[in-house]
Amino acid sequence: MATNTSSLLQPPLDTQAWLNGVRAAWQRSGLRITGPRLRVIETIVSYRAPFSAEQLYADLCTHSDAPGRATVYRTIDQLHASGWLARIHGSVGEEGYIPCQPGHLHHLVCTQCGAVTSFEGCDIEQMIANVAAQTGFSVEGHLLQLFGRCAKCRSKDQATS
């Protein structure tokens, strides 16, 4: 049976909804919404490609009121732990983050331009259950990233050949 893949793809991130969601989550968990934390999340949501913690820190350091390195790293850790950031593993070992909505998402990563597309749903639960039963391993989660070339990059390649 064919799966309707268009319904699995996530719409592009609504930056204002993401910022509001992070602020609300911080308030619910008792975290203070400080100026430095706000600068961190506003910079995060401005990126259009995966970013590293060091890149974020360097970009923030261009301002006179830049948050400290510890604030940047702690904020990334908090956002990742609560599902507001996803860690993306590149095809050649590099690692970065993208803002996302909390939930069970997977990612398509373009090896040419670095674009990341989120999708939901994966039919590997039965395989995971079988592996867990065979090995006695207690699976607590999984990560699925697919690498390849996005439609735009493939179109560019076809146009130049």
XYZ file of N, CA and C in Angstrom:
483
model
N 0.843 -1.177 0.000
C 0.000 0.000 0.000
C 0.889 1.243 0.000
N 0.595 2.178 -0.876
C 1.390 3.394 -0.995
C 1.027 4.362 0.124
N 2.025 5.100 0.559
C 1.819 6.110 1.590
C 1.755 7.473 0.927
N 0.861 8.321 1.353
C 0.780 9.678 0.847
C 1.885 10.486 1.508
N 3.016 10.621 0.810
C 4.174 11.275 1.421
C 3.958 12.764 1.616
N 3.111 13.398 0.814
C 2.922 14.836 0.996
C 2.320 15.143 2.362
N 1.547 14.233 2.924
C 0.966 14.485 4.241
C 1.980 14.253 5.357
N 3.110 13.619 5.044
C 4.139 13.378 6.051
C 5.078 14.571 6.206
N 5.218 15.384 5.160
C 6.132 16.517 5.214
C 5.573 17.598 6.121
N 6.455 18.193 6.886
C 6.057 19.269 7.787
C 6.102 20.599 7.040
N 5.162 21.510 7.309
C 5.218 22.824 6.665
C 6.443 23.581 7.171
N 6.876 24.588 6.418
C 8.005 25.397 6.899
C 7.703 25.966 8.281
N 8.743 26.160 9.047
C 8.600 26.636 10.419
C 8.002 28.039 10.449
N 6.992 28.228 11.261
C 6.414 29.543 11.522
C 7.260 30.157 12.634
N 8.113 31.115 12.276
C 9.095 31.628 13.235
C 8.446 32.280 14.450
N 7.370 33.038 14.239
C 6.727 33.694 15.383
C 6.083 32.669 16.304
N 5.463 31.644 15.721
C 4.861 30.588 16.542
C 5.941 29.848 17.322
N 7.105 29.639 16.704
C 8.205 28.956 17.386
C 8.687 29.792 18.572
N 8.909 31.088 18.332
C 9.352 31.974 19.420
C 8.330 31.992 20.556
N 7.052 32.118 20.206
C 5.999 32.129 21.230
C 5.945 30.804 21.977
N 6.112 29.699 21.263
C 6.094 28.379 21.892
C 7.239 28.193 22.865
N 8.430 28.641 22.469
C 9.596 28.534 23.357
C 9.377 29.381 24.606
N 8.931 30.620 24.422
C 8.678 31.492 25.581
C 7.657 30.861 26.529
N 6.571 30.332 25.979
C 5.528 29.716 26.812
C 6.069 28.488 27.539
N 6.868 27.687 26.855
C 7.452 26.494 27.484
C 8.394 26.899 28.610
N 9.188 27.947 28.387
C 10.090 28.418 29.439
C 9.291 28.912 30.642
N 8.226 29.656 30.395
C 7.406 30.152 31.505
C 6.801 28.995 32.292
N 6.282 27.980 31.587
C 5.686 26.821 32.269
C 6.713 26.073 33.109
N 7.955 26.030 32.635
C 8.976 25.278 33.369
C 9.707 26.136 34.399
N 9.331 27.408 34.502
C 9.932 28.269 35.510
C 11.249 28.906 35.102
N 11.646 28.769 33.830
C 12.877 29.419 33.370
C 12.612 30.901 33.136
N 13.547 31.713 33.576
C 13.418 33.154 33.353
C 13.685 33.470 31.887
N 12.915 34.388 31.354
C 13.114 34.818 29.968
C 13.947 36.088 30.013
N 15.249 35.908 29.947
C 16.181 37.026 30.056
C 16.494 37.594 28.674
N 17.042 38.796 28.669
C 17.464 39.422 27.412
C 18.447 38.562 26.627
N 19.493 38.037 27.292
C 20.434 37.188 26.557
C 19.772 35.941 25.958
N 18.877 35.301 26.691
C 18.188 34.119 26.147
C 17.325 34.500 24.947
N 16.657 35.645 25.038
C 15.842 36.098 23.907
C 16.704 36.347 22.677
N 17.880 36.952 22.855
C 18.773 37.181 21.717
C 19.203 35.858 21.097
N 19.446 34.852 21.945
C 19.841 33.535 21.436
C 18.721 32.944 20.584
N 17.485 32.920 21.093
C 16.416 32.268 20.321
C 16.035 33.081 19.082
N 16.130 34.403 19.159
C 15.833 35.219 17.978
C 16.871 34.992 16.884
N 18.117 34.779 17.273
C 19.154 34.488 16.283
C 18.963 33.089 15.718
N 18.646 32.130 16.577
C 18.419 30.753 16.118
C 17.348 30.716 15.041
N 16.241 31.379 15.284
C 15.114 31.288 14.354
C 15.386 32.045 13.052
N 16.424 32.878 13.028
C 16.761 33.602 11.795
C 17.572 32.750 10.820
N 18.167 31.654 11.291
C 18.975 30.805 10.411
C 18.094 30.060 9.425
N 18.592 29.880 8.227
C 17.867 29.142 7.188
C 18.520 27.803 6.881
N 19.532 27.447 7.643
C 20.238 26.172 7.473
C 20.706 25.730 8.853
N 21.084 24.468 9.001
C 21.593 24.023 10.307
C 22.770 24.888 10.756
N 22.841 25.132 12.043
C 23.898 25.966 12.616
C 24.580 25.200 13.735
N 25.827 25.565 14.003
C 26.556 24.970 15.126
C 26.494 25.920 16.317
N 26.784 25.393 17.479
C 26.815 26.223 18.683
C 27.874 27.314 18.546
N 29.017 26.960 17.984
C 30.087 27.951 17.812
C 29.695 29.030 16.816
N 29.011 28.642 15.739
C 28.541 29.631 14.766
C 27.564 30.595 15.432
N 26.643 30.059 16.222
C 25.673 30.896 16.926
C 26.387 31.859 17.867
N 27.332 31.340 18.636
C 28.070 32.190 19.570
C 28.828 33.289 18.820
N 29.495 32.924 17.732
C 30.254 33.910 16.955
C 29.331 34.982 16.379
N 28.176 34.580 15.874
C 27.234 35.554 15.324
C 26.706 36.491 16.408
N 26.459 35.960 17.589
C 25.981 36.796 18.691
C 27.062 37.745 19.193
N 28.324 37.348 19.081
C 29.436 38.174 19.570
C 29.642 39.443 18.752
N 28.974 39.567 17.622
C 29.112 40.788 16.827
C 28.342 41.952 17.445
N 27.556 41.691 18.478
C 26.781 42.731 19.162
C 27.438 43.065 20.500
N 27.312 44.310 20.916
C 27.957 44.736 22.161
C 27.346 44.070 23.392
N 26.080 43.704 23.326
C 25.421 43.086 24.481
C 25.284 41.573 24.293
N 26.306 40.971 23.729
C 26.267 39.537 23.413
C 26.196 38.690 24.678
N 25.398 37.618 24.644
C 25.374 36.688 25.781
C 26.685 35.920 25.849
N 27.007 35.432 27.024
C 28.227 34.655 27.194
C 28.124 33.283 26.545
N 29.262 32.671 26.329
C 29.323 31.340 25.719
C 28.501 30.332 26.524
N 28.582 30.396 27.856
C 27.839 29.446 28.695
C 26.334 29.599 28.491
N 25.851 30.832 28.369
C 24.423 31.065 28.126
C 24.000 30.469 26.792
N 24.821 30.650 25.769
C 24.509 30.109 24.442
C 24.419 28.587 24.507
N 25.426 27.948 25.089
C 25.445 26.484 25.146
C 24.326 25.933 26.034
N 24.077 26.571 27.169
C 22.987 26.106 28.041
C 21.631 26.257 27.357
N 21.450 27.357 26.650
C 20.182 27.573 25.951
C 19.984 26.522 24.865
N 21.026 26.219 24.112
C 20.938 25.162 23.097
C 20.583 23.841 23.762
N 21.251 23.517 24.858
C 20.965 22.256 25.564
C 19.513 22.200 26.034
N 19.018 23.307 26.596
C 17.629 23.349 27.076
C 16.637 23.184 25.923
N 16.891 23.878 24.823
C 15.992 23.795 23.674
C 16.007 22.397 23.059
N 17.183 21.795 22.982
C 17.285 20.446 22.416
C 16.592 19.432 23.323
N 16.830 19.526 24.618
C 16.235 18.573 25.564
C 14.707 18.659 25.574
N 14.171 19.841 25.318
C 12.715 20.010 25.352
C 12.066 19.880 23.970
N 12.857 19.556 22.951
C 12.306 19.296 21.624
C 12.151 20.496 20.719
N 12.635 21.655 21.138
C 12.514 22.857 20.309
C 13.665 23.001 19.325
N 14.720 22.214 19.494
C 15.829 22.149 18.531
C 16.060 20.690 18.194
N 16.346 20.421 16.937
C 16.721 19.070 16.514
C 18.193 19.086 16.138
N 18.903 18.051 16.534
C 20.308 17.913 16.151
C 20.342 17.216 14.795
N 21.049 17.821 13.860
C 21.175 17.282 12.509
C 22.605 16.806 12.322
N 22.739 15.564 11.891
C 24.055 14.991 11.620
C 24.296 15.092 10.127
N 25.363 15.782 9.740
C 25.676 15.942 8.326
C 26.238 14.667 7.729
N 26.325 14.649 6.419
C 26.766 13.444 5.723
C 28.259 13.183 5.888
N 29.041 14.173 6.278
C 30.482 13.969 6.453
C 30.918 14.197 7.897
N 30.016 13.969 8.833
C 30.375 14.009 10.242
C 30.110 15.311 10.962
N 29.816 16.393 10.239
C 29.526 17.640 10.939
C 28.148 17.547 11.578
N 27.936 18.405 12.543
C 26.692 18.373 13.304
C 26.177 19.791 13.468
N 24.869 19.955 13.414
C 24.272 21.259 13.605
C 22.893 21.118 14.215
N 22.212 22.232 14.361
C 20.875 22.265 14.957
C 19.926 23.018 14.035
N 18.652 22.665 14.132
C 17.598 23.425 13.461
C 16.443 23.597 14.443
N 15.754 24.745 14.385
C 14.569 24.894 15.230
C 13.457 23.991 14.705
N 12.674 23.428 15.613
C 11.560 22.557 15.226
C 10.508 22.589 16.325
N 9.374 22.004 16.044
C 8.323 21.857 17.043
C 8.578 20.563 17.809
N 8.299 20.527 19.095
C 8.462 19.276 19.838
C 7.575 18.181 19.236
N 8.068 16.990 19.255
C 7.318 15.860 18.721
C 8.246 14.886 18.022
N 7.658 13.882 17.445
C 8.407 12.809 16.797
C 8.605 13.162 15.327
N 9.756 13.742 14.985
C 10.049 14.145 13.614
C 11.336 13.497 13.142
N 11.435 13.369 11.840
C 12.653 12.891 11.192
C 13.029 13.914 10.128
N 14.215 13.746 9.540
C 14.693 14.789 8.637
C 15.307 14.234 7.367
N 15.081 14.967 6.270
C 15.756 14.759 4.997
C 16.824 15.841 4.919
N 18.075 15.464 4.655
C 19.178 16.420 4.623
C 19.798 16.397 3.236
N 19.810 17.551 2.558
C 20.411 17.643 1.232
C 21.926 17.703 1.379
N 22.604 16.788 0.710
C 24.063 16.725 0.804
C 24.736 17.781 -0.064
N 23.963 18.452 -0.901
C 24.545 19.463 -1.773
C 24.404 20.866 -1.186
N 23.182 21.259 -0.802
C 22.965 22.628 -0.313
C 22.757 22.704 1.196
N 22.553 21.560 1.850
C 22.365 21.545 3.296
C 20.938 21.770 3.756
N 19.994 21.923 2.826
C 18.591 22.129 3.207
C 18.089 20.941 4.021
N 17.259 21.230 5.001
C 16.690 20.189 5.855
C 15.169 20.279 5.774
N 14.530 19.145 5.526
C 13.074 19.053 5.495
C 12.649 18.066 6.567
N 11.716 18.469 7.400
C 11.211 17.585 8.456
C 10.032 16.786 7.934
N 9.918 15.553 8.414
C 8.741 14.746 8.111
C 8.397 13.931 9.337
N 7.150 13.507 9.409
C 6.724 12.711 10.557
C 6.328 11.330 10.069
N 6.274 10.440 10.995
C 5.879 9.078 10.663
C 7.052 8.251 10.177
N 7.155 7.074 10.686
C 8.148 6.125 10.193
C 7.612 4.742 10.501
N 7.766 3.872 9.563
C 7.220 2.528 9.722
C 8.289 1.547 10.194
N 9.118 1.972 11.132
C 10.172 1.071 11.608
C 9.905 0.568 13.024
N 8.746 0.886 13.573
C 8.442 0.469 14.942
C 8.507 -1.048 15.111
N 7.989 -1.797 14.126
C 8.010 -3.257 14.230
C 9.441 -3.788 14.192
N 10.272 -3.200 13.320
C 11.672 -3.604 13.263
C 12.364 -3.322 14.604
N 12.086 -2.167 15.191
C 12.674 -1.818 16.483
C 12.232 -2.819 17.546
N 10.956 -3.159 17.554
C 10.447 -4.133 18.529
C 11.122 -5.490 18.347
N 11.323 -5.913 17.101
C 11.991 -7.194 16.834
C 13.438 -7.181 17.313
N 14.157 -6.106 17.004
C 15.559 -5.992 17.429
C 15.638 -5.980 18.950
N 14.752 -5.247 19.596
C 14.745 -5.189 21.061
C 14.484 -6.567 21.653
N 13.533 -7.293 21.080
C 13.212 -8.634 21.591
C 14.382 -9.596 21.395
N 15.061 -9.501 20.267
C 16.184 -10.399 19.972
C 17.404 -10.109 20.833
N 17.594 -8.846 21.192
C 18.814 -8.460 21.905
C 18.604 -8.201 23.385
N 17.354 -8.068 23.814
C 17.085 -7.715 25.202
C 17.341 -6.248 25.483
N 17.505 -5.465 24.444
C 17.795 -4.039 24.555
C 16.493 -3.281 24.787
N 16.492 -2.356 25.721
C 15.320 -1.525 25.973
C 15.466 -0.229 25.176
N 14.778 -0.144 24.054
C 14.884 1.015 23.169
C 14.090 2.173 23.761
N 14.740 3.321 23.882
C 14.097 4.510 24.442
C 13.767 5.554 23.383
N 14.273 5.368 22.195
C 14.014 6.324 21.127
C 14.842 5.975 19.909
N 14.642 6.721 18.854
C 15.435 6.509 17.649
C 15.548 7.818 16.880
N 16.478 7.832 15.945
C 16.752 8.999 15.124
C 16.786 8.530 13.685
N 16.070 9.202 12.807
C 16.071 8.844 11.395
C 16.362 10.091 10.581
N 17.467 10.054 9.848
C 17.818 11.117 8.923
C 18.160 10.461 7.601
N 17.603 11.003 6.550
C 17.862 10.495 5.216
C 18.693 11.531 4.468
N 19.754 11.078 3.805
C 20.647 11.972 3.081
C 20.454 11.794 1.585
N 20.533 12.871 0.856
C 20.410 12.826 -0.596
C 20.392 14.242 -1.129
N 19.883 14.406 -2.333
C 19.821 15.735 -2.928
C 18.366 16.172 -3.053
N 18.107 17.408 -2.657
C 16.747 17.949 -2.697
C 16.324 18.205 -4.143
N 15.048 18.463 -4.329
C 14.503 18.683 -5.670
C 15.163 19.871 -6.366
N 15.434 20.957 -5.636
C 16.068 22.134 -6.252
C 17.457 21.797 -6.777
N 18.254 21.095 -5.973
C 19.614 20.740 -6.399
C 19.577 19.768 -7.573
N 18.658 18.821 -7.550
C 18.533 17.873 -8.658
C 18.128 18.598 -9.935
N 17.230 19.578 -9.824
C 16.811 20.360 -10.995
C 17.977 21.155 -11.564
N 18.767 21.775 -10.681
C 19.942 22.532 -11.133
C 20.915 21.614 -11.856
N 21.158 20.428 -11.289
C 22.082 19.472 -11.904
C 21.583 19.034 -13.277
N 20.286 18.791 -13.401
C 19.723 18.353 -14.683
C 19.773 19.472 -15.712
N 19.620 20.710 -15.262
C 19.656 21.849 -16.181
C 21.056 22.083 -16.734
N 22.080 21.748 -15.949
C 23.460 21.971 -16.396
C 24.033 20.787 -17.153
N 23.316 19.642 -17.182
C 23.867 18.496 -17.913
C 23.311 18.388 -19.304
